[in-house]
């Protein structure tokens, strides 16, 4: 047994002994350290492999654009067009001092993803013992969804790291009945960092309060001053969060009201959770196995209420609340429910290790890790959706002085400019905004549909670059140009398309209409 309970101890029924905190035999400790080192090395190899090979896609290029903005302009942009807070972009700004290659830009996310592994091991070890901690870290190390977001210039693995630290601090202070300075400090700092990463991280302190209240009501009253200290700790969190509190409120009230995200139905929500929590293969068979192993973990910990409380509250509570909130403000995406995969991995590990006989437990571990490994291999073999380097390289080889380049959507000028290598005076770059109101002041370099036919008067050749060319927006953008130009050439690169339109020649001998 890794855990024993003292029903009559000051902490009550939910107070745990943690015998592994005392001096351990040196041989098991060394084996555990070697195991963790191997898992972290595996996770690092997967997250750093081919890190700079693929072109930045739109969201990554947007992160770089935000990182280059002055702080005041960054805050202004985030208040109208994003639900991220500025911390990650400021961190990225520091990274750009070393360079802006794809590898360097993705490195902060990769490092955060790697650091999640020892943090998850520490959390799993505290809740279930060394074996649970090591297996949970191994499951996260081989998770394709975690590898994927560790290789994006976005804050999602940093959110997971901050949440993992907060949960470790919460577990430690509850296990010790509130008598733990490190637990309090880690909970406060981890929660504050998480709130500075993304507006949806408000679910972390909300569910932490639910867990703490449940612990208190169930008899976990080792410190009579715990309620006062808990209120004080959360007050510190709010103070540390206060610089962006107004921005988060605007995200909730204004930005998310007109977001591009859709309200998921039950099926879409289930698919999203399956792809995030069970990133192994398509189909519901593998998902069912993940669910069964997690259910086995719940059953195995039925007499470990604190461990069960701190895993199930977040692993199940975050996707459930995210789904419900999405009927009011759509926020449910795989990236917003990435961080609770950490406590879910602990439940998976507990379930696998609880199986009997041991050969069945070993088979479950091998199958889950192998299935996830196949998904990781598929991830590396799959071509990324937006090869901006290819499409801009093609245009730069064929562009001529005086050409106009129109990019739709208008914000896609960001990745286009990052990769386009032609001389600035050899072309004019525009963004096409299909939803631009006629009664609002035009932004420099942004066109509407009504402006496209007039390009024939100023430019003999116009390039139209489309992101998601097969959509209705792509067809809408092409139609005005086809009225005044002839399509001379067209290239496609996965989710991108470039068309060269040349001014239509009028036959002088043709009879007037």
Coordinates of C-alpha atoms in Angstrom, one line a residue:
X1 CA 0.0 0.0 0.0
X2 CA 1.3 3.4 -0.9
X3 CA -1.2 5.3 1.2
X4 CA -2.6 4.8 4.7
X5 CA -5.3 6.9 6.3
X6 CA -5.8 8.2 9.8
X7 CA -9.5 8.4 10.4
X8 CA -9.0 10.1 13.8
X9 CA -6.0 12.3 12.8
X10 CA -6.4 16.1 12.9
X11 CA -7.0 16.2 9.2
X12 CA -10.0 13.8 9.3
X13 CA -11.0 11.2 6.9
X14 CA -9.4 13.0 3.9
X15 CA -6.0 13.3 5.5
X16 CA -3.4 11.0 4.0
X17 CA -0.1 9.7 5.3
X18 CA 2.6 9.9 2.7
X19 CA 5.3 7.4 3.8
X20 CA 7.4 8.0 0.6
X21 CA 8.1 11.5 2.0
X22 CA 10.3 9.9 4.7
X23 CA 13.7 8.5 4.0
X24 CA 13.5 5.8 1.4
X25 CA 15.9 3.0 0.6
X26 CA 18.5 4.3 -1.7
X27 CA 18.0 1.6 -4.4
X28 CA 14.3 2.3 -5.0
X29 CA 15.0 6.0 -5.0
X30 CA 17.7 5.6 -7.6
X31 CA 15.5 3.4 -9.7
X32 CA 12.7 6.0 -9.5
X33 CA 15.1 8.8 -10.5
X34 CA 16.4 6.7 -13.4
X35 CA 12.9 5.9 -14.6
X36 CA 11.9 9.6 -14.4
X37 CA 15.0 10.6 -16.2
X38 CA 14.3 8.2 -19.0
X39 CA 10.7 9.3 -19.3
X40 CA 11.7 13.0 -19.4
X41 CA 14.4 12.2 -22.0
X42 CA 11.8 10.4 -24.2
X43 CA 9.3 13.3 -23.8
X44 CA 12.0 15.8 -24.6
X45 CA 13.1 13.9 -27.7
X46 CA 9.5 13.8 -29.0
X47 CA 8.8 17.4 -28.3
X48 CA 12.1 18.7 -29.8
X49 CA 12.1 16.4 -32.8
X50 CA 11.5 18.4 -36.1
X51 CA 10.6 21.4 -34.0
X52 CA 11.7 23.9 -36.6
X53 CA 11.0 21.9 -39.7
X54 CA 7.4 22.9 -40.5
X55 CA 6.2 26.4 -41.5
X56 CA 4.4 28.5 -39.0
X57 CA 0.6 28.2 -39.4
X58 CA -1.7 31.2 -39.0
X59 CA -2.1 31.1 -35.2
X60 CA 1.6 30.8 -34.7
X61 CA 2.4 33.7 -37.0
X62 CA -0.2 35.7 -35.1
X63 CA 1.6 35.0 -31.9
X64 CA 4.8 36.4 -33.4
X65 CA 3.0 39.5 -34.6
X66 CA 1.6 40.1 -31.2
X67 CA 5.0 39.6 -29.6
X68 CA 6.4 42.3 -31.8
X69 CA 3.8 44.9 -30.8
X70 CA 4.5 47.6 -28.2
X71 CA 2.7 46.8 -25.0
X72 CA -0.1 49.4 -25.3
X73 CA -0.9 48.3 -28.9
X74 CA -0.8 44.6 -27.8
X75 CA -3.4 45.2 -25.1
X76 CA -5.5 47.1 -27.6
X77 CA -5.4 44.2 -30.0
X78 CA -6.1 41.6 -27.4
X79 CA -9.1 43.5 -26.2
X80 CA -10.9 43.1 -29.5
X81 CA -9.5 40.0 -31.3
X82 CA -8.2 37.4 -28.9
X83 CA -9.0 35.5 -25.7
X84 CA -5.3 35.2 -24.6
X85 CA -3.7 37.4 -22.0
X86 CA -0.4 39.2 -22.8
X87 CA 1.9 37.0 -20.6
X88 CA 2.8 34.5 -23.3
X89 CA 3.4 37.2 -25.9
X90 CA 5.7 39.0 -23.6
X91 CA 7.6 35.8 -22.9
X92 CA 7.8 35.3 -26.7
X93 CA 9.1 38.9 -27.1
X94 CA 12.0 38.0 -24.9
X95 CA 12.7 34.9 -27.0
X96 CA 12.8 37.0 -30.2
X97 CA 15.8 38.7 -28.9
X98 CA 17.6 35.5 -29.8
X99 CA 16.0 35.2 -33.2
X100 CA 12.7 34.5 -34.9
X101 CA 13.3 31.1 -36.5
X102 CA 10.6 28.5 -36.2
X103 CA 12.7 26.5 -33.7
X104 CA 13.3 29.4 -31.3
X105 CA 9.7 30.5 -31.5
X106 CA 8.4 27.1 -30.6
X107 CA 11.1 26.4 -27.9
X108 CA 9.1 28.0 -25.0
X109 CA 6.1 25.7 -25.7
X110 CA 8.4 22.7 -26.0
X111 CA 10.2 23.4 -22.7
X112 CA 6.9 23.9 -20.9
X113 CA 5.7 20.6 -22.3
X114 CA 8.8 18.9 -21.1
X115 CA 8.6 20.4 -17.7
X116 CA 5.0 19.1 -17.4
X117 CA 6.5 15.6 -17.1
X118 CA 8.4 15.9 -13.8
X119 CA 5.5 18.1 -12.4
X120 CA 3.0 15.4 -13.3
X121 CA 5.3 12.7 -11.8
X122 CA 5.4 14.8 -8.5
X123 CA 1.6 15.2 -8.5
X124 CA 1.0 11.5 -9.2
X125 CA 3.6 10.4 -6.7
X126 CA 1.9 12.5 -4.0
X127 CA -1.5 11.2 -4.7
X128 CA -0.8 7.6 -5.5
X129 CA 2.9 6.7 -5.0
X130 CA 6.0 6.5 -7.2
X131 CA 4.6 3.9 -9.6
X132 CA 1.5 6.0 -10.3
X133 CA 3.7 9.1 -10.8
X134 CA 6.0 7.4 -13.2
X135 CA 3.3 5.8 -15.3
X136 CA 1.3 9.0 -15.5
X137 CA 4.4 10.9 -16.7
X138 CA 5.0 8.1 -19.3
X139 CA 1.4 8.4 -20.6
X140 CA 1.7 12.2 -20.9
X141 CA 5.2 11.9 -22.6
X142 CA 3.7 9.7 -25.3
X143 CA 0.5 11.7 -25.8
X144 CA 0.3 13.0 -29.4
X145 CA -2.0 15.9 -28.5
X146 CA 0.5 17.0 -25.8
X147 CA 3.4 16.6 -28.3
X148 CA 1.4 18.6 -30.9
X149 CA 0.8 21.6 -28.6
X150 CA 4.3 21.4 -27.3
X151 CA 5.3 22.2 -30.9
X152 CA 3.1 25.3 -31.4
X153 CA 3.8 28.9 -30.8
X154 CA 0.9 29.1 -28.4
X155 CA 0.4 29.1 -24.6
X156 CA -1.4 25.8 -24.2
X157 CA 1.4 23.7 -22.7
X158 CA 2.4 26.6 -20.5
X159 CA -1.2 26.5 -19.2
X160 CA -0.8 22.8 -18.4
X161 CA 2.4 23.4 -16.6
X162 CA 1.0 26.2 -14.5
X163 CA -2.1 24.0 -13.7
X164 CA 0.1 21.1 -12.7
X165 CA 2.1 23.2 -10.3
X166 CA -1.2 24.6 -8.8
X167 CA -2.6 21.1 -8.4
X168 CA 0.6 19.8 -6.7
X169 CA 0.5 22.7 -4.3
X170 CA -3.2 22.1 -3.6
X171 CA -2.6 18.4 -3.0
X172 CA 0.3 19.1 -0.6
X173 CA -1.5 21.7 1.5
X174 CA -4.7 19.6 1.8
X175 CA -2.8 16.4 2.6
X176 CA -1.1 18.3 5.4
X177 CA -4.3 19.9 6.7
X178 CA -3.2 23.4 5.6
X179 CA 0.1 23.3 7.5
X180 CA 2.4 23.7 4.5
X181 CA 4.0 26.9 3.3
X182 CA 5.3 25.4 0.1
X183 CA 1.9 24.1 -0.7
X184 CA 0.3 27.5 -0.3
X185 CA 3.0 29.3 -2.3
X186 CA 2.9 26.8 -5.2
X187 CA -0.9 26.9 -5.4
X188 CA -0.9 30.7 -5.4
X189 CA 1.9 31.1 -8.0
X190 CA 0.7 28.2 -10.2
X191 CA -2.9 29.5 -10.3
X192 CA -1.8 33.1 -10.9
X193 CA 0.5 32.0 -13.8
X194 CA -2.4 29.9 -15.3
X195 CA -4.8 32.9 -15.2
X196 CA -2.1 35.0 -16.9
X197 CA -1.9 32.5 -19.8
X198 CA -5.5 32.3 -20.9
X199 CA -9.0 33.6 -20.0
X200 CA -10.5 30.2 -19.8
X201 CA -8.2 29.2 -17.0
X202 CA -10.7 30.8 -14.5
X203 CA -12.0 27.2 -14.3
X204 CA -8.8 26.2 -12.4
X205 CA -9.4 28.4 -9.2
X206 CA -13.2 27.8 -9.4
X207 CA -12.7 24.0 -9.3
X208 CA -9.9 24.3 -6.7
X209 CA -12.4 26.1 -4.5
X210 CA -15.0 23.3 -5.1
X211 CA -12.4 20.7 -4.1
X212 CA -11.2 22.7 -1.0
X213 CA -14.8 23.2 0.2
X214 CA -15.5 19.5 -0.3
X215 CA -12.4 18.6 1.7
X216 CA -13.4 21.0 4.5
X217 CA -17.0 19.7 4.7
X218 CA -15.8 16.1 4.7
X219 CA -13.8 16.7 7.8
X220 CA -10.4 17.7 6.5
X221 CA -9.9 20.3 9.3
X222 CA -6.4 19.9 10.3
X223 CA -6.0 23.7 10.7
X224 CA -8.8 25.7 12.2
X225 CA -7.6 28.7 10.4
X226 CA -7.7 27.0 7.1
X227 CA -10.9 28.8 5.8
X228 CA -9.3 32.2 6.6
X229 CA -6.0 31.2 5.0
X230 CA -7.8 29.8 1.9
X231 CA -9.7 33.1 1.4
X232 CA -6.4 35.0 1.9
X233 CA -4.6 32.8 -0.7
X234 CA -7.3 33.3 -3.2
X235 CA -7.3 37.1 -2.5
X236 CA -3.6 37.1 -3.3
X237 CA -4.4 35.2 -6.6
X238 CA -6.9 37.9 -7.5
X239 CA -4.4 40.7 -6.7
X240 CA -1.8 39.0 -8.9
X241 CA -4.4 38.5 -11.6
X242 CA -5.7 42.1 -11.4
X243 CA -3.5 43.7 -14.1
X244 CA -5.5 41.7 -16.7
X245 CA -8.8 41.3 -15.0
X246 CA -10.5 44.0 -17.0
X247 CA -9.1 42.4 -20.2
X248 CA -10.6 39.0 -19.2
X249 CA -13.9 40.6 -18.4
X250 CA -14.0 42.2 -21.9
X251 CA -13.1 38.8 -23.4
X252 CA -16.1 37.2 -21.7
X253 CA -18.6 40.1 -22.3
X254 CA -17.5 41.2 -25.8
X255 CA -15.0 39.1 -27.7
X256 CA -16.5 35.7 -27.0
X257 CA -19.9 36.9 -28.0
X258 CA -18.8 37.2 -31.7
X259 CA -16.2 34.5 -31.7
X260 CA -15.6 32.2 -34.7
X261 CA -16.0 29.2 -32.4
X262 CA -19.3 27.3 -32.5
X263 CA -21.5 25.9 -29.8
X264 CA -20.8 22.2 -29.7
X265 CA -23.5 19.6 -29.6
X266 CA -23.2 16.5 -27.5
X267 CA -21.6 14.5 -30.3
X268 CA -19.1 17.2 -31.2
X269 CA -18.2 17.6 -27.5
X270 CA -17.7 13.9 -27.0
X271 CA -15.4 13.7 -30.1
X272 CA -13.4 16.7 -28.8
X273 CA -12.9 15.1 -25.4
X274 CA -12.0 11.8 -27.0
X275 CA -9.4 13.3 -29.2
X276 CA -7.8 15.1 -26.3
X277 CA -8.1 12.6 -23.5
X278 CA -7.5 9.4 -25.6
X279 CA -5.2 10.6 -28.4
X280 CA -4.4 7.1 -29.8
X281 CA -6.5 6.3 -32.8
X282 CA -9.7 7.0 -34.6
X283 CA -12.8 5.2 -33.6
X284 CA -14.5 4.7 -30.2
X285 CA -12.8 1.4 -29.4
X286 CA -9.6 2.9 -28.1
X287 CA -11.6 5.6 -26.4
X288 CA -13.6 3.0 -24.6
X289 CA -10.4 1.4 -23.3
X290 CA -9.2 4.8 -22.0
X291 CA -12.5 5.3 -20.2
X292 CA -12.4 1.8 -18.7
X293 CA -8.9 2.3 -17.4
X294 CA -9.9 5.7 -15.9
X295 CA -13.0 4.1 -14.3
X296 CA -10.7 1.4 -12.9
X297 CA -8.6 4.2 -11.4
X298 CA -11.7 5.7 -9.8
X299 CA -12.7 2.3 -8.4
X300 CA -9.2 1.6 -7.1
X301 CA -9.2 4.9 -5.3
X302 CA -12.6 4.6 -3.8
X303 CA -10.9 4.5 -0.3
X304 CA -8.5 7.3 -1.2
X305 CA -11.0 10.1 -1.2
X306 CA -8.5 13.0 -1.4
X307 CA -6.7 11.5 -4.3
X308 CA -10.0 10.8 -6.1
X309 CA -11.3 14.3 -5.3
X310 CA -8.2 16.1 -6.7
X311 CA -8.2 14.0 -9.9
X312 CA -11.8 13.5 -10.8
X313 CA -12.8 17.1 -10.0
X314 CA -10.5 18.5 -12.7
X315 CA -10.4 15.6 -15.2
X316 CA -14.2 15.5 -15.4
X317 CA -15.1 19.0 -14.2
X318 CA -13.2 21.0 -16.8
X319 CA -14.7 19.4 -20.0
X320 CA -18.1 19.3 -18.4
X321 CA -18.1 23.0 -17.5
X322 CA -16.5 24.0 -20.7
X323 CA -19.2 22.2 -22.6
X324 CA -22.0 23.9 -20.6
X325 CA -20.4 27.3 -20.8
X326 CA -20.1 27.0 -24.6
X327 CA -23.9 27.3 -24.9
X328 CA -23.4 30.8 -23.5
X329 CA -19.9 31.7 -24.7
X330 CA -18.3 29.1 -27.1
X331 CA -14.9 28.1 -25.6
X332 CA -14.7 24.4 -26.1
X333 CA -11.7 23.3 -28.1
X334 CA -9.1 20.6 -27.6
X335 CA -6.6 23.2 -26.5
X336 CA -8.8 24.6 -23.8
X337 CA -9.2 21.2 -22.3
X338 CA -5.6 20.1 -22.7
X339 CA -4.5 20.9 -19.1
X340 CA -6.9 18.6 -17.3
X341 CA -5.3 15.7 -19.2
X342 CA -2.7 15.8 -16.4
X343 CA -5.0 14.6 -13.6
X344 CA -6.7 12.2 -16.2
X345 CA -3.3 10.6 -16.8
X346 CA -3.0 10.0 -13.1
X347 CA -6.4 8.2 -13.0
X348 CA -5.3 6.1 -16.1
X349 CA -2.1 5.2 -14.3
X350 CA -4.0 4.2 -11.1
X351 CA -6.4 2.1 -13.1
X352 CA -3.7 0.2 -15.0
X353 CA -1.7 -0.5 -11.9
X354 CA -4.8 -1.7 -10.0
X355 CA -5.6 -4.5 -12.5
X356 CA -5.0 -8.1 -11.4
X357 CA -3.3 -10.3 -12.2
X358 CA -0.1 -8.4 -12.8
X359 CA 0.2 -9.6 -16.4
X360 CA -3.1 -7.9 -17.2
X361 CA -1.8 -4.7 -15.7
X362 CA 1.4 -4.9 -17.8
X363 CA -0.6 -5.6 -20.9
X364 CA -2.8 -2.6 -20.4
X365 CA 0.2 -0.3 -19.9
X366 CA 1.9 -1.7 -23.0
X367 CA -1.2 -1.4 -25.1
X368 CA -2.0 2.2 -24.1
X369 CA 1.6 3.4 -24.6
X370 CA 1.9 1.6 -27.9
X371 CA -1.4 3.0 -29.1
X372 CA -0.3 6.5 -28.2
X373 CA 3.1 5.9 -29.8
X374 CA 1.3 5.1 -33.1
X375 CA -0.6 8.3 -32.9
X376 CA 2.6 10.2 -32.3
X377 CA 4.2 8.6 -35.4
X378 CA 1.1 9.6 -37.4
X379 CA 1.4 13.1 -36.1
X380 CA 5.0 13.4 -37.4
X381 CA 4.0 11.8 -40.7
X382 CA 1.1 14.1 -41.3
X383 CA 1.7 17.2 -43.4
X384 CA 0.9 20.4 -41.6
X385 CA -2.1 22.3 -43.0
X386 CA -0.6 25.7 -43.9
X387 CA 2.7 25.7 -45.8
X388 CA 3.1 29.4 -46.1
X389 CA 6.8 29.0 -47.0
X390 CA 5.8 27.0 -50.1
X391 CA 3.1 29.4 -51.4
X392 CA 5.1 32.5 -50.7
X393 CA 8.2 31.0 -52.2
X394 CA 6.3 30.3 -55.4
X395 CA 4.9 33.8 -55.6
X396 CA 8.3 35.4 -54.9
X397 CA 9.8 33.6 -57.9
X398 CA 7.0 34.8 -60.3
X399 CA 6.1 38.2 -58.9
X400 CA 6.8 41.2 -61.2
X401 CA 7.2 44.9 -60.4
X402 CA 3.8 46.6 -60.1
X403 CA 1.9 43.4 -59.1
X404 CA -0.8 43.5 -56.4
X405 CA -1.1 40.7 -53.9
X406 CA -4.4 40.3 -52.1
X407 CA -4.6 37.9 -49.1
X408 CA -7.8 36.6 -47.7
X409 CA -8.5 36.6 -44.8
X410 CA -6.9 40.0 -44.3
X411 CA -5.2 38.8 -41.1
X412 CA -3.4 36.2 -43.1
X413 CA -1.0 38.9 -44.2
X414 CA 0.9 38.1 -41.0
X415 CA 2.2 34.6 -42.0
X416 CA 2.5 35.8 -45.6
X417 CA 4.8 38.7 -44.6
X418 CA 6.9 36.4 -42.4
X419 CA 7.9 34.1 -45.3
X420 CA 7.6 36.4 -48.4
X421 CA 11.1 37.3 -49.6
X422 CA 10.5 39.6 -52.6
X423 CA 11.7 43.2 -52.4
X424 CA 9.1 45.4 -50.8
X425 CA 9.1 47.9 -53.7
X426 CA 8.2 45.3 -56.3
X427 CA 4.7 44.7 -55.2
X428 CA 1.7 46.1 -53.2
X429 CA 0.2 43.9 -50.5
X430 CA -3.4 44.1 -49.5
X431 CA -5.6 42.2 -47.1
X432 CA -9.2 41.4 -48.1
X433 CA -11.8 41.7 -45.4
X434 CA -15.2 40.3 -46.4
X435 CA -17.0 41.5 -43.3
X436 CA -15.7 45.1 -43.3
X437 CA -18.6 47.5 -42.5
X438 CA -19.0 50.3 -45.1
X439 CA -19.6 52.9 -42.4
X440 CA -16.3 52.4 -40.6
X441 CA -13.0 53.9 -41.4
X442 CA -10.9 51.8 -43.6
X443 CA -7.7 50.3 -42.2
X444 CA -4.5 50.9 -44.2
X445 CA -3.9 48.1 -46.7
X446 CA -7.3 46.5 -46.2
X447 CA -9.8 46.1 -49.1
X448 CA -13.4 45.1 -49.3
X449 CA -15.1 43.2 -52.1
X450 CA -16.2 46.4 -53.8
X451 CA -12.6 47.5 -54.1
X452 CA -11.4 44.4 -56.1
X453 CA -12.7 45.3 -59.6
X454 CA -10.9 48.7 -59.4
X455 CA -7.6 47.0 -59.1
X456 CA -7.7 46.4 -62.8
X457 CA -7.2 50.2 -63.3
X458 CA -4.0 50.3 -61.3
X459 CA -2.5 46.8 -61.7
X460 CA -2.1 44.6 -64.7
X461 CA -1.6 41.5 -62.6
X462 CA -3.2 40.6 -59.3
X463 CA -2.4 37.7 -57.0
X464 CA -5.1 36.3 -54.8
X465 CA -3.9 34.2 -51.9
X466 CA -6.6 32.2 -50.1
X467 CA -6.6 30.4 -46.8
X468 CA -9.3 27.7 -46.8
X469 CA -9.9 28.1 -50.5
X470 CA -12.7 25.5 -50.6
X471 CA -14.9 27.5 -48.3
X472 CA -17.7 29.9 -49.2
X473 CA -15.4 32.8 -48.4
X474 CA -12.9 31.6 -51.0
X475 CA -15.5 31.6 -53.7
X476 CA -16.8 35.0 -52.6
X477 CA -13.3 36.5 -52.9
X478 CA -12.7 35.1 -56.4
X479 CA -15.9 36.2 -57.9
X480 CA -15.2 40.0 -58.3
X481 CA -11.7 39.4 -59.7
X482 CA -13.1 37.0 -62.3
X483 CA -15.3 39.8 -63.6
X484 CA -12.4 42.0 -64.5
X485 CA -9.4 39.6 -64.8
X486 CA -8.5 36.4 -66.5
X487 CA -7.1 33.6 -64.3
X488 CA -3.7 33.0 -65.8
X489 CA -2.3 30.4 -63.4
X490 CA -3.2 28.7 -60.1
X491 CA -1.3 26.8 -57.5
X492 CA -2.4 24.9 -54.4
X493 CA -0.5 23.8 -51.3
X494 CA -2.7 21.9 -49.0
X495 CA -4.9 24.4 -47.2
X496 CA -3.6 27.4 -49.3
X497 CA -4.2 28.6 -52.8
X498 CA -2.6 31.2 -55.0
X499 CA -4.1 32.5 -58.2
X500 CA -2.5 34.9 -60.7
X501 CA -5.1 37.1 -62.4
X502 CA -4.2 39.2 -65.4
X503 CA -6.0 42.2 -66.8
X504 CA -8.6 41.2 -69.4
X505 CA -7.6 42.6 -72.8
X506 CA -10.4 44.4 -74.7
X507 CA -10.5 43.6 -78.5
X508 CA -10.7 47.1 -80.2
X509 CA -12.5 45.5 -83.2
X510 CA -15.2 44.0 -81.1
X511 CA -18.6 45.6 -81.5
X512 CA -19.8 47.6 -78.6
X513 CA -22.4 45.9 -76.4

